[in-house]
PDB file of C-alpha atoms in Angstrom:
ATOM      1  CA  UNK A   1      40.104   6.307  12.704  1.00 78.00           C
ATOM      2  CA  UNK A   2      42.335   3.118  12.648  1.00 83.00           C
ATOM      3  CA  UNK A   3      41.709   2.743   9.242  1.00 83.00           C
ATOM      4  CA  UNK A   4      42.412   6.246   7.784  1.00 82.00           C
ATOM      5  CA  UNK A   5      44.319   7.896  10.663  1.00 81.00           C
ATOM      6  CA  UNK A   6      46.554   5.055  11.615  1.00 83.00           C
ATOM      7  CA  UNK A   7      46.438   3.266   8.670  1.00 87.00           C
ATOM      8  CA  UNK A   8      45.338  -0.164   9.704  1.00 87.00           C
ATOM      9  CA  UNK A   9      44.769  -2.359   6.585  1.00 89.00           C
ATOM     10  CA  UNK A  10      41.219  -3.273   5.955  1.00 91.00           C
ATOM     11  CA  UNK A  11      41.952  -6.799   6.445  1.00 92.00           C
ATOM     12  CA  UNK A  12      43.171  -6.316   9.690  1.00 91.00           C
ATOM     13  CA  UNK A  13      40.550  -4.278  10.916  1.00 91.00           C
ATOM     14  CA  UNK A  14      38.368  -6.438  12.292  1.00 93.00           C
ATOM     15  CA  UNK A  15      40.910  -7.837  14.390  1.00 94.00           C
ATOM     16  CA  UNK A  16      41.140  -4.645  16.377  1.00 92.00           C
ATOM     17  CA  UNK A  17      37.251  -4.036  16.335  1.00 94.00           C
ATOM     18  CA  UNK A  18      37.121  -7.486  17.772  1.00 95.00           C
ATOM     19  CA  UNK A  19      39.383  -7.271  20.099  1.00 94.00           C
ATOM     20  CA  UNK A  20      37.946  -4.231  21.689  1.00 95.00           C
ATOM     21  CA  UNK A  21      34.365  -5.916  21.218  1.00 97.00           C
ATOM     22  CA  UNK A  22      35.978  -9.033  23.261  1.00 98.00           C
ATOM     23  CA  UNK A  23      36.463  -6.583  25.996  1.00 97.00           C
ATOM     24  CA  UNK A  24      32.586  -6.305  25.933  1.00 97.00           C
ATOM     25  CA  UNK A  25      31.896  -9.620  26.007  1.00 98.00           C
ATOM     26  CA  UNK A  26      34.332 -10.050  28.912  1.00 98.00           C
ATOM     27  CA  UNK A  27      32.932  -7.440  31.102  1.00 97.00           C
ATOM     28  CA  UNK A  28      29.401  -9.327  31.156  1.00 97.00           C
ATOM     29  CA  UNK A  29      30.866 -13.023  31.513  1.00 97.00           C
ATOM     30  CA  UNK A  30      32.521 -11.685  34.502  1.00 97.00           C
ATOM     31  CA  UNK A  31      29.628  -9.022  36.227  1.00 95.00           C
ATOM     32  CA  UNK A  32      27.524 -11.771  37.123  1.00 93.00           C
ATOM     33  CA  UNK A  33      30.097 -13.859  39.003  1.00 95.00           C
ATOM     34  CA  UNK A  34      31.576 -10.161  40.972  1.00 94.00           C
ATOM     35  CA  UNK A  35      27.816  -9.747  41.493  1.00 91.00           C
ATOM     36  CA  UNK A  36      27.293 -12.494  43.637  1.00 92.00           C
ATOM     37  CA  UNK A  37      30.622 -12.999  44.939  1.00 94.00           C
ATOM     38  CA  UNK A  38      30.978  -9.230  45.752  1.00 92.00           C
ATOM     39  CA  UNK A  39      27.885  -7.642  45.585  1.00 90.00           C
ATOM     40  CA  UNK A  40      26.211  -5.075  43.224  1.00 89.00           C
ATOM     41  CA  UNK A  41      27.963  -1.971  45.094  1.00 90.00           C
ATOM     42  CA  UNK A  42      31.419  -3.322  44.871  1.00 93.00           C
ATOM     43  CA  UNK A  43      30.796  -5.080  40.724  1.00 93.00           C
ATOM     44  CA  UNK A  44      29.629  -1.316  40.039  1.00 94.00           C
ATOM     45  CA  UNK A  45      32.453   0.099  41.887  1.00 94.00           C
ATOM     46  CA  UNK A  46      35.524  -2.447  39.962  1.00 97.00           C
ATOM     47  CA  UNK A  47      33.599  -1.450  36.435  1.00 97.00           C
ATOM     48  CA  UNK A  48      33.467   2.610  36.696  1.00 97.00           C
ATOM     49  CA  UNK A  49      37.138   2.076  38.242  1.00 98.00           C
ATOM     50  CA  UNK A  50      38.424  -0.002  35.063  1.00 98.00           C
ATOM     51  CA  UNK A  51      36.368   2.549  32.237  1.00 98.00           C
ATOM     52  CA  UNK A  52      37.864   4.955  34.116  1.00 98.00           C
ATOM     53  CA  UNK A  53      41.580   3.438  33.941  1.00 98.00           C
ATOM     54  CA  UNK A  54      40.852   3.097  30.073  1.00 98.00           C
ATOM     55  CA  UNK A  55      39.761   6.424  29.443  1.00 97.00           C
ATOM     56  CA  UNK A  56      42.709   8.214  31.389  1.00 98.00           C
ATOM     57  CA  UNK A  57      45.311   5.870  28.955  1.00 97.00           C
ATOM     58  CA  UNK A  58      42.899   6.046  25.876  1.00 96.00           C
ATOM     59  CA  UNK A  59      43.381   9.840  26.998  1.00 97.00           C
ATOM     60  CA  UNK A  60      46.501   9.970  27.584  1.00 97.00           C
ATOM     61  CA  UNK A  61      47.821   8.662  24.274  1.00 95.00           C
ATOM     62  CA  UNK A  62      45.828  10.946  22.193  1.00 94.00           C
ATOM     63  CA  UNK A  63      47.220  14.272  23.765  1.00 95.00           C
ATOM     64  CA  UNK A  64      50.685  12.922  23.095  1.00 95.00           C
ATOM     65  CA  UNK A  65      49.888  11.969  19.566  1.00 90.00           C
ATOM     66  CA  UNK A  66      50.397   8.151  19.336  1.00 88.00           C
ATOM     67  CA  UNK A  67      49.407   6.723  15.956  1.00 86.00           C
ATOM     68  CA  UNK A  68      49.614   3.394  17.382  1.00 90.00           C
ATOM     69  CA  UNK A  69      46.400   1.127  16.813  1.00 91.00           C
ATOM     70  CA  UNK A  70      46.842  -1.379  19.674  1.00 92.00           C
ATOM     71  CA  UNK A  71      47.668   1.595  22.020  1.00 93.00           C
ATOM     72  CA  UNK A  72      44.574   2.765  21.320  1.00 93.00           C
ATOM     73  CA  UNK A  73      42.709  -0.661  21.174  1.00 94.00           C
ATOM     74  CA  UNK A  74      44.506  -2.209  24.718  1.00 96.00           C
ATOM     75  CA  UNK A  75      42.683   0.695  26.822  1.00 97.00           C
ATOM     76  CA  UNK A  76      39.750   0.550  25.374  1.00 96.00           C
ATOM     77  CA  UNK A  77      39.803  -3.121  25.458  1.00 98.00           C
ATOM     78  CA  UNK A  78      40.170  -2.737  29.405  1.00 98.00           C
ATOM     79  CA  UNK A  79      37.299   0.545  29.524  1.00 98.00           C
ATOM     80  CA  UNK A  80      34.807  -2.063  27.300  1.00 98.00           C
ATOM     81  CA  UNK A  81      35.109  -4.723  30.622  1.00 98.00           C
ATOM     82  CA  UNK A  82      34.105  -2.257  33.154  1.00 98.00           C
ATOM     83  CA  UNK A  83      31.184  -0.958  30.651  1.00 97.00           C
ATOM     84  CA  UNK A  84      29.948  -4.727  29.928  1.00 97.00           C
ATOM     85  CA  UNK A  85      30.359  -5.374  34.047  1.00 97.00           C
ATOM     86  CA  UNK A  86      28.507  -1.560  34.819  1.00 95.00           C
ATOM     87  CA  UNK A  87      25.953  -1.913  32.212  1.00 93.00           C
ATOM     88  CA  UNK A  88      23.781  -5.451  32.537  1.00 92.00           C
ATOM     89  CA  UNK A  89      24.456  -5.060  36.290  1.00 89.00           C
ATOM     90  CA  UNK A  90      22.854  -1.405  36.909  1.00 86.00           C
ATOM     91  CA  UNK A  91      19.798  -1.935  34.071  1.00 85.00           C
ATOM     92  CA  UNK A  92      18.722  -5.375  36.048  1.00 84.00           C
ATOM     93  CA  UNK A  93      19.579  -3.585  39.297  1.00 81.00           C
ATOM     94  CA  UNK A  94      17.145  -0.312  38.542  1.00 77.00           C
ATOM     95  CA  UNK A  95      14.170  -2.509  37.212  1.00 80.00           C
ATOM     96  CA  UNK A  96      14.545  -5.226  40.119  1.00 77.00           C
ATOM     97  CA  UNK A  97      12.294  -2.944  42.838  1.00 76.00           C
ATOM     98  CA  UNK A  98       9.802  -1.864  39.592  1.00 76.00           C
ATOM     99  CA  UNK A  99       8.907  -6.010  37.978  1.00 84.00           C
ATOM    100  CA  UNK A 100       5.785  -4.758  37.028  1.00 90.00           C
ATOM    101  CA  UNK A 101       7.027  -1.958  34.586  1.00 88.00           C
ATOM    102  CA  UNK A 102      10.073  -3.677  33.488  1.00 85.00           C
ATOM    103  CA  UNK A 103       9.549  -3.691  29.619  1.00 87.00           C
ATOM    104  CA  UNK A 104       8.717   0.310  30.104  1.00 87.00           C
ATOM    105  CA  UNK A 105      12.071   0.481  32.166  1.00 84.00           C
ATOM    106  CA  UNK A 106      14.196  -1.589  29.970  1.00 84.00           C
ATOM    107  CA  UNK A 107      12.654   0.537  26.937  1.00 88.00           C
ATOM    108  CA  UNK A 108      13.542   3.842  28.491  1.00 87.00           C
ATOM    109  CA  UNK A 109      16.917   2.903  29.414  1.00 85.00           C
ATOM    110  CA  UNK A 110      17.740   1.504  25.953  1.00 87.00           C
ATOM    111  CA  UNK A 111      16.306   4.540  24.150  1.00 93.00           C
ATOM    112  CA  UNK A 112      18.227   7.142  26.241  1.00 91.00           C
ATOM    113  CA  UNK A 113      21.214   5.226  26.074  1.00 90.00           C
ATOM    114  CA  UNK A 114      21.481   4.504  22.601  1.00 94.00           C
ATOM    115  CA  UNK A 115      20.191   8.398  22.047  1.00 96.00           C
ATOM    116  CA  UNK A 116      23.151   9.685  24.399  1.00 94.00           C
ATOM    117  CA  UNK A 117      25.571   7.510  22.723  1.00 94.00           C
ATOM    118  CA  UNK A 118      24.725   9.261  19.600  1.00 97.00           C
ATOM    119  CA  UNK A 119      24.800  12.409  20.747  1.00 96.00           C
ATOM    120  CA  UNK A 120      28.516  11.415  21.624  1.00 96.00           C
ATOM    121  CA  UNK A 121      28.951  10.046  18.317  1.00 95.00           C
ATOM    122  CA  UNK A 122      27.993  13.042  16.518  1.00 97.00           C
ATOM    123  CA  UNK A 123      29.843  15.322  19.117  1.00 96.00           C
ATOM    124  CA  UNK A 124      33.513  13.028  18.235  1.00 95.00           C
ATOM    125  CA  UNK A 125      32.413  13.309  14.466  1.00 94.00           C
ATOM    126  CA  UNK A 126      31.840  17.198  14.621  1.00 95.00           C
ATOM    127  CA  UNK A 127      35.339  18.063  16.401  1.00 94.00           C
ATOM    128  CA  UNK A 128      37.489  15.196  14.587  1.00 90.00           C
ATOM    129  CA  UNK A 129      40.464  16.648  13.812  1.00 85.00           C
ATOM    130  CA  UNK A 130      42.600  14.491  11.699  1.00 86.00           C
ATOM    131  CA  UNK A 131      43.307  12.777  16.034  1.00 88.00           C
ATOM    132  CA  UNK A 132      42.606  10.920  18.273  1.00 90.00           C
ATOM    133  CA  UNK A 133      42.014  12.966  20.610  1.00 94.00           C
ATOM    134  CA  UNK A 134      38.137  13.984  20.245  1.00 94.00           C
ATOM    135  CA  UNK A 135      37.353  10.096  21.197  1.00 94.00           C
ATOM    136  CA  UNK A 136      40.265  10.596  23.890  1.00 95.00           C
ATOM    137  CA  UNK A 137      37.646  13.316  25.263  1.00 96.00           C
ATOM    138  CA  UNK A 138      34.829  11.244  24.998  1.00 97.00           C
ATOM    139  CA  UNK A 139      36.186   8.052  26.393  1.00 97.00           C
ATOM    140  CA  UNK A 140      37.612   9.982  29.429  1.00 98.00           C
ATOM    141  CA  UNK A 141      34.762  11.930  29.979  1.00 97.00           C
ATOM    142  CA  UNK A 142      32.643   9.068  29.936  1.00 96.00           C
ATOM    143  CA  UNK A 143      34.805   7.036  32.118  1.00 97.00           C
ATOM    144  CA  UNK A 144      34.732  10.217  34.885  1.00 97.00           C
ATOM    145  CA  UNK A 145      31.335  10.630  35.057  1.00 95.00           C
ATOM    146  CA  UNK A 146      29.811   6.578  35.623  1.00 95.00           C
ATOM    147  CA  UNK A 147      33.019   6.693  38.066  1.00 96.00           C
ATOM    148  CA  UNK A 148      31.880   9.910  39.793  1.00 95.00           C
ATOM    149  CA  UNK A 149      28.270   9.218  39.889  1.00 92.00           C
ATOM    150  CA  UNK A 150      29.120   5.146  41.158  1.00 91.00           C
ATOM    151  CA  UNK A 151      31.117   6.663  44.322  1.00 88.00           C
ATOM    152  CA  UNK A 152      28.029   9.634  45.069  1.00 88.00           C
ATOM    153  CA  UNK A 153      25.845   7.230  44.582  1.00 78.00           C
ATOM    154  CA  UNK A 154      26.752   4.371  46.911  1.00 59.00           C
ATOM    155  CA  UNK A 155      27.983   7.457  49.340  1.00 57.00           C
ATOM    156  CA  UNK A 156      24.782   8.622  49.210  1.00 48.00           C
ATOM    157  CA  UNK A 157      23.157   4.726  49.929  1.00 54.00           C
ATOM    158  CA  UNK A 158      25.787   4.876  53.077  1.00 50.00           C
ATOM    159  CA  UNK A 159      24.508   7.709  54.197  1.00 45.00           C
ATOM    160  CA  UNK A 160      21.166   6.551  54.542  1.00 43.00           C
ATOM    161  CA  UNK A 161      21.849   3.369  56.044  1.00 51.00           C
ATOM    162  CA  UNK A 162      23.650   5.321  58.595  1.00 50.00           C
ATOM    163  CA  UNK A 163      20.481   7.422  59.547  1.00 46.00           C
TER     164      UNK A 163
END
């Protein structure tokens, strides 16, 4: 997309790509220090919150048409930090009361997220329009739904401790 859509030169590609990649990398430098400074509820809560911010902009500029690569690359710079802070945080968090079947865990959750991802894939590929906005779709959708499912889940934890 950067390259043919917005016509980023192939030299400067990588730049971009890294850039949004550095977001990544970000995310899980800083989950482990809101993990024990904050806890696992609130690290969860500050990483659905910022893929959620990036997927309304990422959104947002490809429904008003913006060729613009680093308009595209800033938000999903910031929605890359909450999924490197969500994602290390909630796979070590859902094997932690399970040690014994950890390697069947951490296989499972590797297989059906790399399988959902390309279902996504294929599902942006399929309805690419010559925009942005089928990844607009994706990234927002995705952002929603780990911030939805963060707030009914730790709702839900409240709940019981209340009983």
């Amino acid at each position: 997309m950067l390259i043919n859509l917005m016509q980023v030169p192939v030299s400067q590609f990588g730049y971009y790509f890294g850039a949004v990649v550095l977001g990544y990398i970000s995310g899980t430098l800083l989950g482990p220090r809101l993990l024990r400074l904050k806890g696992l509820d609130q690290a969860l809560r500050l990483g659905t919150l910022l893929s959620l911010l990036g997927g309304i902009t990422v959104l947002g500029v490809a429904i008003n048409g913006v060729l613009n690569p680093f308009l595209i690359c800033l938000p999903m710079f910031v929605y890359n930090i909450g999924v490197g802070i969500i994602v290390p945080q909630s796979q070590a968090a859902s094997m932690h009361p399970f040690p014994e079947k950890a390697g069947a865990a951490s296989a499972l959750n590797g297989f059906l997220m790399l399988g959902f991802s390309a279902i996504i894939g294929l599902l942006v590929a399929k309805f690419y329009s010559g925009s942005a906005l089928p990844m607009g779709i994706a990234v927002f959708c995705m952002g929603t739904v780990s911030f939805v499912i963060c707030r009914l889940k730790v709702k839900a934890i409240e709940v019981v401790k209340q009983a």
